[in-house]
Each structure stands twice: as structure tokens, then as C-alpha cells.
mmCIF file of C-alpha atoms and ligand atoms in Angstrom:
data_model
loop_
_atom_site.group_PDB
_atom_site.id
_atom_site.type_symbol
_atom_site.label_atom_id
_atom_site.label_comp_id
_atom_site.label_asym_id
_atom_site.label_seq_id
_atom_site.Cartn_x
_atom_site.Cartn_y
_atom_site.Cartn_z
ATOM 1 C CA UNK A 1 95.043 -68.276 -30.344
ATOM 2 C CA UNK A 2 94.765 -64.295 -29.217
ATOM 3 C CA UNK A 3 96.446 -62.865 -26.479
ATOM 4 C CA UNK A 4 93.621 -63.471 -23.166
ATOM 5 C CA UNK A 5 91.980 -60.390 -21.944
ATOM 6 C CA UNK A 6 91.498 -59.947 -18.595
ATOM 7 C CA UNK A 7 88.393 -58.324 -16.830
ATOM 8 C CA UNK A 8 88.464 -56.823 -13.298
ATOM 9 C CA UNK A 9 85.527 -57.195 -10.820
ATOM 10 C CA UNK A 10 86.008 -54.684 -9.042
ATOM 11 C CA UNK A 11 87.548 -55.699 -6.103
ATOM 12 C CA UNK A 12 90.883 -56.177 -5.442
ATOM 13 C CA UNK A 13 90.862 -59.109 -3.669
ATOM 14 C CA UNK A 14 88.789 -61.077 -6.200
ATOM 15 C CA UNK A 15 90.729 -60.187 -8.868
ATOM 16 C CA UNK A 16 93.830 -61.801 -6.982
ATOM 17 C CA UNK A 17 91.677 -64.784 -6.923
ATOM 18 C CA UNK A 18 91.262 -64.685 -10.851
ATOM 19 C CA UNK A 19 94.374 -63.937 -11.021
ATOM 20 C CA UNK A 20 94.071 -60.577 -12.162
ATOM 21 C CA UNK A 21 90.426 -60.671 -13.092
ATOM 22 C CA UNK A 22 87.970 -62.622 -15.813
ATOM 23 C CA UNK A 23 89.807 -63.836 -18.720
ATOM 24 C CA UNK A 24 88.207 -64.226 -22.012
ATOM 25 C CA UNK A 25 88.475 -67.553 -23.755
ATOM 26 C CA UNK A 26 86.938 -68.850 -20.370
ATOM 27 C CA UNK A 27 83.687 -69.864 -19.340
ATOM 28 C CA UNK A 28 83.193 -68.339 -15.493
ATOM 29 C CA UNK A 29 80.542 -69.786 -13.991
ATOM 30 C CA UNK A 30 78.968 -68.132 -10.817
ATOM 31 C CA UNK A 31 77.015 -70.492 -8.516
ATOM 32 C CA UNK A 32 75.078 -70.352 -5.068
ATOM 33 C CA UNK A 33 71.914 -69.802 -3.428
ATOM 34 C CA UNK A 34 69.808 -66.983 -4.102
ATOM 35 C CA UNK A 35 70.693 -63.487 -3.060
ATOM 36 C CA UNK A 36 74.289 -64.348 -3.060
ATOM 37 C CA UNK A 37 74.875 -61.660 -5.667
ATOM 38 C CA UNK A 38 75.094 -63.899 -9.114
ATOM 39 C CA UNK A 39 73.064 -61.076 -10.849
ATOM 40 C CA UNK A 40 75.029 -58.274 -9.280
ATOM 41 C CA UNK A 41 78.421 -59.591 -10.358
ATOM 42 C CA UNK A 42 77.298 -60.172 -14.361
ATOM 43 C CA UNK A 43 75.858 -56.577 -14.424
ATOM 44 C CA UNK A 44 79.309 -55.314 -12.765
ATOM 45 C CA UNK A 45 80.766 -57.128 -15.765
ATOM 46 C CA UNK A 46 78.417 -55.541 -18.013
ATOM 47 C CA UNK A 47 80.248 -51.967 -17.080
ATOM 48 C CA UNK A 48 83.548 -53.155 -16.777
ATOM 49 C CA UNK A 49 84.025 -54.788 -19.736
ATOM 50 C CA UNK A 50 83.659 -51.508 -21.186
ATOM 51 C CA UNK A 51 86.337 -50.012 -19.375
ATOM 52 C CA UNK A 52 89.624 -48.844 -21.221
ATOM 53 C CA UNK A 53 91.981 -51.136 -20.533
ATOM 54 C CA UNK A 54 94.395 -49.254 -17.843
ATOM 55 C CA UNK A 55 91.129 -49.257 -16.164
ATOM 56 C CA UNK A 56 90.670 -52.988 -16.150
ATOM 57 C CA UNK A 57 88.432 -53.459 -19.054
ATOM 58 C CA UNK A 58 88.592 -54.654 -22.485
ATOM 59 C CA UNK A 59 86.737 -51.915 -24.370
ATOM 60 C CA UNK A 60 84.162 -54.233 -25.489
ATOM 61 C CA UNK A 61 80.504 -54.664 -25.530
ATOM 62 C CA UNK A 62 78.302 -56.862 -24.175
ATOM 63 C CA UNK A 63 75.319 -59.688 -24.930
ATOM 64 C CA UNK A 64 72.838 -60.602 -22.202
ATOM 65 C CA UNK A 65 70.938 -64.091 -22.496
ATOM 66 C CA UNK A 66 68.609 -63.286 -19.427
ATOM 67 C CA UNK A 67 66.300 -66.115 -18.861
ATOM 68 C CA UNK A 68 64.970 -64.902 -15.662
ATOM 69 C CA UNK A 69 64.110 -60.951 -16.084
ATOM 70 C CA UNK A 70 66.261 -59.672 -13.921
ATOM 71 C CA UNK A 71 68.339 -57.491 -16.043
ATOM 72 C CA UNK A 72 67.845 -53.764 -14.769
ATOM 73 C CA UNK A 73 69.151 -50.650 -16.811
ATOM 74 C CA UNK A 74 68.517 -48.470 -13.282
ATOM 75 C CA UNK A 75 71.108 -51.070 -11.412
ATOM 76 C CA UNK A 76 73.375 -50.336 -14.666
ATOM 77 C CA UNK A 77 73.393 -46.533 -13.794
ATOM 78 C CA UNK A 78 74.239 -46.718 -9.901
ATOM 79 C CA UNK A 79 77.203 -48.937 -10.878
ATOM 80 C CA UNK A 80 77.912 -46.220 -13.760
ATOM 81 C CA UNK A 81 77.856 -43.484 -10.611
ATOM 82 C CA UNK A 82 80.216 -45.909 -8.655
ATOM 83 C CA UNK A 83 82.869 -46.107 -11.095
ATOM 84 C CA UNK A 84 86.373 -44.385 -10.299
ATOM 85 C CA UNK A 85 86.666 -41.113 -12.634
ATOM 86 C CA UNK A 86 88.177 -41.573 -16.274
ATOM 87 C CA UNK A 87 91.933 -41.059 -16.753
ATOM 88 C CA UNK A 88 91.429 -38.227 -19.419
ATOM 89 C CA UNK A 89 89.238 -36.418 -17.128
ATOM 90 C CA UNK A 90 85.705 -37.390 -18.593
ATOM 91 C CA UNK A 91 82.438 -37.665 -17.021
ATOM 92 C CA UNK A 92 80.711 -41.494 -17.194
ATOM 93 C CA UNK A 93 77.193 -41.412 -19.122
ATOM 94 C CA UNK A 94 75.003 -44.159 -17.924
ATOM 95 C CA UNK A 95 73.539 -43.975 -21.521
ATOM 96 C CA UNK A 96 77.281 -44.816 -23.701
ATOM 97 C CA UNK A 97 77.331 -48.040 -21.404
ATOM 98 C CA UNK A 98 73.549 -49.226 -22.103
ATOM 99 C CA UNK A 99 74.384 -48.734 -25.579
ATOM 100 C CA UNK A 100 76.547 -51.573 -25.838
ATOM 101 C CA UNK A 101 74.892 -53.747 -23.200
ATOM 102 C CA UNK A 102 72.567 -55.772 -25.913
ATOM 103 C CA UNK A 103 70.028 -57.690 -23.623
ATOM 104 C CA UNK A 104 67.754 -60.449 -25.180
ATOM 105 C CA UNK A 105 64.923 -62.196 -22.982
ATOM 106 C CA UNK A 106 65.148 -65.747 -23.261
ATOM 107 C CA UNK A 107 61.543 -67.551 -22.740
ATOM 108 C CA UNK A 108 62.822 -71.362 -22.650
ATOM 109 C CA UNK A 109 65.804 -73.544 -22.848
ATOM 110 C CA UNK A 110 65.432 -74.297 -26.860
ATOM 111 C CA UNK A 111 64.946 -70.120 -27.072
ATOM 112 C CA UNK A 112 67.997 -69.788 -25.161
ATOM 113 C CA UNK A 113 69.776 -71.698 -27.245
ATOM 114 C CA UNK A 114 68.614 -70.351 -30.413
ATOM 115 C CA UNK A 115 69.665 -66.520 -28.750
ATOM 116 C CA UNK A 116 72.899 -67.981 -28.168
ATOM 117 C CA UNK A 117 73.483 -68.916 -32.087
ATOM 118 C CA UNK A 118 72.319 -65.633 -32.792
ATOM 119 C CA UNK A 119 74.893 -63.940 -30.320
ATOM 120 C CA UNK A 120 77.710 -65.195 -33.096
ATOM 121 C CA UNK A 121 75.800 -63.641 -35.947
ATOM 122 C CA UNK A 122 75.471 -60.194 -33.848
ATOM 123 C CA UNK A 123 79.418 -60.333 -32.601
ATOM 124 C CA UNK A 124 80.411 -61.281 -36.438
ATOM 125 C CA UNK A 125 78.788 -58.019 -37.659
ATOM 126 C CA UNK A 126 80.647 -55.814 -34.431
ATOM 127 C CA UNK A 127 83.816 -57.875 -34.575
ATOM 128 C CA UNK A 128 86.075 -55.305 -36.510
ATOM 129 C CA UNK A 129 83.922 -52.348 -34.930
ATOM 130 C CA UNK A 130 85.733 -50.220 -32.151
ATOM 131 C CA UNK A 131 83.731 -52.119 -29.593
ATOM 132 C CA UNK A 132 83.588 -55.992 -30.664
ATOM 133 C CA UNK A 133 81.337 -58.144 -28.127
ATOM 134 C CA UNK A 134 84.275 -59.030 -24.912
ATOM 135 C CA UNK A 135 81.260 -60.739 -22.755
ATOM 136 C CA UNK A 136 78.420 -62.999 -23.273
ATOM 137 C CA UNK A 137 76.408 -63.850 -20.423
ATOM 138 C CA UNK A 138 73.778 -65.775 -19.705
ATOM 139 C CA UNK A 139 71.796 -65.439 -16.325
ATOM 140 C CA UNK A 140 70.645 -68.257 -15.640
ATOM 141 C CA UNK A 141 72.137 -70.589 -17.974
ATOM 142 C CA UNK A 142 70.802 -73.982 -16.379
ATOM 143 C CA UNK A 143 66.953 -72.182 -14.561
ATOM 144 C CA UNK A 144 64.990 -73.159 -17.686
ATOM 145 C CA UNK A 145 66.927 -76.370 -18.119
ATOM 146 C CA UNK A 146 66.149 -77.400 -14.823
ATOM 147 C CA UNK A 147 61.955 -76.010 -14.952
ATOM 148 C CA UNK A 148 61.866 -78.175 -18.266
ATOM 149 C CA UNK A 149 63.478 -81.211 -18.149
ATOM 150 C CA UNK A 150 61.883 -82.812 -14.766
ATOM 151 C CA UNK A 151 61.983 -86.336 -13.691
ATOM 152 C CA UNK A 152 64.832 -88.884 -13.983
ATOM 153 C CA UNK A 153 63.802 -89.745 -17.082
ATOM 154 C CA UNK A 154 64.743 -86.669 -18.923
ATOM 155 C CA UNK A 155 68.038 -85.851 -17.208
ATOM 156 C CA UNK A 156 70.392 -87.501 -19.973
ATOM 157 C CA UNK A 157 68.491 -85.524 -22.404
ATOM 158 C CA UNK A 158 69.257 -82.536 -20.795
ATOM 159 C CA UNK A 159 72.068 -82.992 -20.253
ATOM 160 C CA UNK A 160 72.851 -83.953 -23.934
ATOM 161 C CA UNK A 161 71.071 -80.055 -24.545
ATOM 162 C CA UNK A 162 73.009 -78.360 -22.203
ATOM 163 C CA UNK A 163 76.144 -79.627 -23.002
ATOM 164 C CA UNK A 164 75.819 -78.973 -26.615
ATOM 165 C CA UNK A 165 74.446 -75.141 -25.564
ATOM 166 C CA UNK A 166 77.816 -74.717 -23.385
ATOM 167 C CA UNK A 167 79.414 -75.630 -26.011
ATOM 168 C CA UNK A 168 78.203 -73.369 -28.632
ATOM 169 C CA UNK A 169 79.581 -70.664 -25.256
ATOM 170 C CA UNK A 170 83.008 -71.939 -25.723
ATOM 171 C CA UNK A 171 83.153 -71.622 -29.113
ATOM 172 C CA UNK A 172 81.789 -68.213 -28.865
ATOM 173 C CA UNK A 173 84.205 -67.363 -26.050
ATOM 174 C CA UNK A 174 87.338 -68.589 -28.689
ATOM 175 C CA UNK A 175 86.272 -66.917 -32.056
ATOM 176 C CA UNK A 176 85.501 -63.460 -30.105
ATOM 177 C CA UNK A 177 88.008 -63.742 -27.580
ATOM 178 C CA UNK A 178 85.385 -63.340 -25.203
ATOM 179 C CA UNK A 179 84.558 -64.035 -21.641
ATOM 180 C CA UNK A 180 82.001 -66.233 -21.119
ATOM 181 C CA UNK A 181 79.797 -65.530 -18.076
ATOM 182 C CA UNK A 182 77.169 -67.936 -16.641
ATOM 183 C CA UNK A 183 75.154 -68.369 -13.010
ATOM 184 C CA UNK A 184 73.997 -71.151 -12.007
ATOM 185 C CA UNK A 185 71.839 -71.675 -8.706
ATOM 186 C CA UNK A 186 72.602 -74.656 -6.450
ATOM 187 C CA UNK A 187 70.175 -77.701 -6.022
ATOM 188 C CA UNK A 188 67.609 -77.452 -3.747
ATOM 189 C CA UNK A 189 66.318 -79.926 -1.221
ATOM 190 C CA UNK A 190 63.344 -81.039 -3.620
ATOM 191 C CA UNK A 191 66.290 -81.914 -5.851
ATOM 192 C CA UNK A 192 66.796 -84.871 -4.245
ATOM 193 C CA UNK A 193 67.441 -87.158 -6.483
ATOM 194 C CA UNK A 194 70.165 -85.317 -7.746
ATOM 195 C CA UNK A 195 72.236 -85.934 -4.718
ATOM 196 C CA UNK A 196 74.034 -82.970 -2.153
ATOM 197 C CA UNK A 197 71.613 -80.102 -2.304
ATOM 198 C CA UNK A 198 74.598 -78.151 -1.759
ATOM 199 C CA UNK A 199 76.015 -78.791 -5.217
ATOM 200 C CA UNK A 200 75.805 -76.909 -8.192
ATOM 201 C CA UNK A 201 72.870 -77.551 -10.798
ATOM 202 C CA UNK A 202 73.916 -79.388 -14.413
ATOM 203 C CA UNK A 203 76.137 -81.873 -12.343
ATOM 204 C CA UNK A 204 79.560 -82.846 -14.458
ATOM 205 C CA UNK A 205 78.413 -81.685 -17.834
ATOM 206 C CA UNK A 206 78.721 -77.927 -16.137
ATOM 207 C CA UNK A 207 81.530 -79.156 -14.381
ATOM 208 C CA UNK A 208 84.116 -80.005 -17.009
ATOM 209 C CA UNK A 209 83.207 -76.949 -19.881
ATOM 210 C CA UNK A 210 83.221 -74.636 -16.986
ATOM 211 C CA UNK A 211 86.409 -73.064 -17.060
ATOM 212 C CA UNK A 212 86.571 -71.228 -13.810
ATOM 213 C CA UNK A 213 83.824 -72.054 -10.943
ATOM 214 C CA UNK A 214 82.540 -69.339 -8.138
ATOM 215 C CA UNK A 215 81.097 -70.771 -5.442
ATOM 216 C CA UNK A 216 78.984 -67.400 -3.989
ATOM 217 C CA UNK A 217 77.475 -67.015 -0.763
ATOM 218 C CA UNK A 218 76.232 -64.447 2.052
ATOM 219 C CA UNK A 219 78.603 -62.986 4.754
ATOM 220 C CA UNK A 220 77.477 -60.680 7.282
ATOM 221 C CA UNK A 221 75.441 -57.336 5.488
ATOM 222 C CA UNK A 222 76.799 -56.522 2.136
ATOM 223 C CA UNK A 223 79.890 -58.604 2.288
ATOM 224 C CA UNK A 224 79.677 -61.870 -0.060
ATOM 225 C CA UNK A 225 82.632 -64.451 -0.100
ATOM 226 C CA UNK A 226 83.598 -66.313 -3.814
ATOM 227 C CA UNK A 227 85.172 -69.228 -3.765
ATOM 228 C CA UNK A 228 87.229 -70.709 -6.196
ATOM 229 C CA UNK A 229 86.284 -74.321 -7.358
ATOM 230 C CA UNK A 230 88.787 -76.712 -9.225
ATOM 231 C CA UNK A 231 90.480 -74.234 -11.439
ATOM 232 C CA UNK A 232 92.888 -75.547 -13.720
ATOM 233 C CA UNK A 233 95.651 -73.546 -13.250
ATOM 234 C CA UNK A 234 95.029 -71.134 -10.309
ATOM 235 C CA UNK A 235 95.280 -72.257 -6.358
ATOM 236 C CA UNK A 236 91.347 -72.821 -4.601
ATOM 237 C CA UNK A 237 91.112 -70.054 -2.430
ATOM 238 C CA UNK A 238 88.148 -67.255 -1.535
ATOM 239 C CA UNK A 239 87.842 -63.599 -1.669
ATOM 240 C CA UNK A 240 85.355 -61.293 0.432
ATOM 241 C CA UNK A 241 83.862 -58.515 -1.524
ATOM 242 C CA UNK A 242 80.928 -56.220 -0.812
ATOM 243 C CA UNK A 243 77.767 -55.096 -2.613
ATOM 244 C CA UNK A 244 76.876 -52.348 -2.269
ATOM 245 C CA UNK A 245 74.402 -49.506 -4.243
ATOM 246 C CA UNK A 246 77.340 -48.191 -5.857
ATOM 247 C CA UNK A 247 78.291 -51.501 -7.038
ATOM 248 C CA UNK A 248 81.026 -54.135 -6.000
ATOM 249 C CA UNK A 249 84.176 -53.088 -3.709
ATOM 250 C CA UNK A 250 86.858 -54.434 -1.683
HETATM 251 P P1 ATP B 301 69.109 -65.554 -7.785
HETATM 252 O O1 ATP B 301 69.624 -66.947 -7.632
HETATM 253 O O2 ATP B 301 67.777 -65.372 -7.136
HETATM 254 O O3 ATP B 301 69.143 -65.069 -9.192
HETATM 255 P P2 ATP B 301 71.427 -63.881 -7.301
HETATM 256 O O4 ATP B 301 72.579 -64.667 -6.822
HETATM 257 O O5 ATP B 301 71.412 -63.484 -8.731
HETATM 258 O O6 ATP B 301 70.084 -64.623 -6.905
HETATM 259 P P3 ATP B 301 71.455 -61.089 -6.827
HETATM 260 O O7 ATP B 301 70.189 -60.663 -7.449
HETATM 261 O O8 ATP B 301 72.701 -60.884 -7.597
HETATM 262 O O9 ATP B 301 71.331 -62.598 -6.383
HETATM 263 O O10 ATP B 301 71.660 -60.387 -5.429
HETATM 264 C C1 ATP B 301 70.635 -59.727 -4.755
HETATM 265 C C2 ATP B 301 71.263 -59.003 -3.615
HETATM 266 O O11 ATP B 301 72.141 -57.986 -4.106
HETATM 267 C C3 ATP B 301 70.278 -58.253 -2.749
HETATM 268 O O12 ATP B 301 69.788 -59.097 -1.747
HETATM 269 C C4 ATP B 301 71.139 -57.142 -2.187
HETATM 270 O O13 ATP B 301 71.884 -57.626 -1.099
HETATM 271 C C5 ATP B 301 72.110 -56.843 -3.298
HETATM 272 N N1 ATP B 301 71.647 -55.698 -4.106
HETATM 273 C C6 ATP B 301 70.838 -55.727 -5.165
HETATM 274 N N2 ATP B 301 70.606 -54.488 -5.632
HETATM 275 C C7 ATP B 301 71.281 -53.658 -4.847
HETATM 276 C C8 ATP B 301 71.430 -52.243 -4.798
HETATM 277 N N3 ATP B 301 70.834 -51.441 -5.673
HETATM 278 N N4 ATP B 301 72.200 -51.722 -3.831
HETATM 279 C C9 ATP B 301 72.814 -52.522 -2.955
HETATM 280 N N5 ATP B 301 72.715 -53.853 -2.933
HETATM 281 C C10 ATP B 301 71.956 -54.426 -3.869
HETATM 282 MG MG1 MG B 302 70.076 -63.719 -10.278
#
């Protein structure tokens, strides 16, 4: 097993959460309603991943599953112009971090899946490259899961898919020794039948591959508190952080 990398958001405070930031070999999973800044944290990632690492990154690169089209190259660039200047003096180019930010569009849950496998073929070729793939996220990993499979009827069977998909995200996460980034919204009141619409789509199958779980939600303005849900090793606890145009901070 290699040495776990750790990722910083940002923000002081929810690194201390972390316990010193993202750590690879981990699934994180992000969930809450939306708005709460799910989408904002995994392009934050996206940068800092790329980071050197007395800057809190890993040097790495980074694979996209988006299923919902809200990856934005211009959101990329005003987190790029937010970043704290190099140690060696040099000026951040918005264009050496899209680079390595490899985004693929995901159309439905069996696509997503299928983009997933190909992530390992795409991380194999990089892998002894100067910037192997550190991150793989997928945002949303449960939306077309959820559109799909509708109806009592269907839920073991989706739950059979998903858990194989997360799965194939561990496995990723170990042979790359990359993090492993995923959002998930929480159930809505039509949801009914799944129970407290305050809980997290993909019930226990999420639950239990899900290394770390965020709990996200609003504060007053920009500020946004993450919780931390049954980790295994760190205390529950929350952080308050703030989004803002230049990206997230303390
Ligand atoms: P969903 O469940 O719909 O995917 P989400 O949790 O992914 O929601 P985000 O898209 O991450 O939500 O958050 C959107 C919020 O982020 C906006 O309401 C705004 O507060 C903030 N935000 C987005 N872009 C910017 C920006 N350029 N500058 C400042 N704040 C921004
Ligand atoms: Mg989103």
C-alpha cells in the first residue's frame, strides 16, 4: 500500500476536519441540497490537486465523470486567479491547469459506468508520467441512477449497479493512489418512499464504500458549513468555509 496523499481544500478549517485535507485511497463523498456548493468544492479540487506539494497538492491530474453539465473551464480560471502565488516566483496559467483537467460527459448511468472503466485505461497510460491522475470525480455519481431506476421495484437493481460502479472507484482510488471524489444530492420529498428526505441518495450501499461523508449546506451569504458524517477514524465535527468568485477560503 503507498504512502496516502493528502489534498487541501482550501480552507483551513476544513482541512482540520479532514485532517489535513482529502486523502487519496478514499472515496469523499459530498452530499446536500442544491446550491450548497458540491460543484464548487470538486472544481477547487480540480486546481489543487495540481498544486506542488508544499502547496497542498499532489502534482497530479485530474478525470471528470460529469453527468450533469456543469463542469465550467471559466469557473476553473477565477479559482486559477484566486490561488496564493507560486513558491519559485511563477505566474499561474489558467491554460497548464485545464490541460490536465480531462472532463468526459456522461449521458446515463450504464455510460457512466463504462467512462469510469475507461478512467483506468487513461490513468494506466499517465501513471509513470510527471503528472499521473491524483483525482477522479464524478459529479453526480448517484443523479442518473436515481432518473433511471424509478419505482420500488428497481431499487435492488440499482443498487446492485451502483455498488458495483463504486466499486470499480475504490479500486481506481487504490491502484492510482487517488482520491476519489463524488456528490451526491439528498432525497427529496417526492422520494418518499425512500424514507427521511433529509438523507443522502443511494441509502447504505453509498454509505459503507464511502470513505469519508460531507454533509454540505447554506450559511448566511457565501459561507457553507461541511459536516463530517461517520468517519472511520476522524472525530464528527463541521467546518465553515466560504465561496466565493475567487474560489473557496476560510
Ligand atoms: P447541485 O445539487 O444543483 O449540483 P451544488 O451543490 O453542486 O448543487 P454548486 O453548483 O456547487 O451547488 O453551488 C452553486 C453556488 O456556488 C451558487 O449558488 C453560488 O453561491 C456559488 N458560486 C458559483 N459560482 C460562483 C462564482 N463564480 N463566484 C462566487 N460564487 C459562486
Ligand atoms: Mg452540482
Amino acid at each position: 500500500r503507498k504512502q496516502v496523499g493528502k489534498v487541501t481544500t482550501s480552507c483551513k478549517s476544513f482541512d482540520e476536519l479532514l485532517g489535513g485535507g482529502m486523502e487519496t485511497q478514499a472515496i469523499v463523498e459530498l452530499y446536500g441540497e442544491f446550491g450548497c456548493g458540491k460543484t464548487q468544492v470538486a472544481h477547487q479540487l480540480a486546481v489543487n490537486i495540481q498544486l506542488p506539494v508544499e502547496m497542498g497538492g499532489l502534482n497530479g491530474s485530474v478525470i471528470i465523470i460529469d453527468t450533469e453539465n456543469t463542469f465550467r473551464p471559466e469557473r476553473i480560471d477565477q479559482m486559477v486567479k484566486g490561488l496564493p502565488p507560486a513558491p519559485d516566483g511563477r505566474i499561474w496559467e489558467t491554460e497548464d491547469f485545464l490541460k490536465n483537467i480531462n472532463v468526459a460527459r456522461a449521458f446515463n448511468s450504464n455510460h457512466q459506468i463504462l467512462l469510469a472503466e475507461s478512467a483506468m485505461d487513461l490513468a494506466e497510460k499517465v501513471k509513470d508520467s510527471e503528472r499521473p491522475v491524483r483525482l477522479l470525480i464524478v459529479d453526480s455519481v448517484t443523479a442518473h441512477f436515481r432518473a433511471e431506476y424509478v419505482g420500488r421495484g428497481t431499487l435492488a437493481d440499482r443498487q446492485q449497479k451502483l455498488n458495483k460502479h463504486l466499486h470499480d472507484l475504490m479500486r481506481f482510488g487504490d491502484l492510482n493512489n487517488a482520491l476519489i471524489l463524488v456528490t451526491n444530492q439528498v432525497m427529496s420529498k417526492p422520494d418518499t418512499f425512500f424514507g427521511d428526505p433529509t438523507k443522502p441518495v443511494g441509502g447504505h450501499v453509498l454509505g459503507h464504500t464511502s470513505t469519508f461523508r460531507l454533509y454540505l449546506r447554506k450559511s448566511k451569504g457565501e459561507k457553507r458549513i461541511a459536516r463530517l458524517v461517520d468517519s472511520p477514524n476522524l472525530p464528527d465535527g463541521e467546518a465553515v468555509f466560504s465561496v466565493t468568485t475567487d474560489g473557496l477560503k476560510d
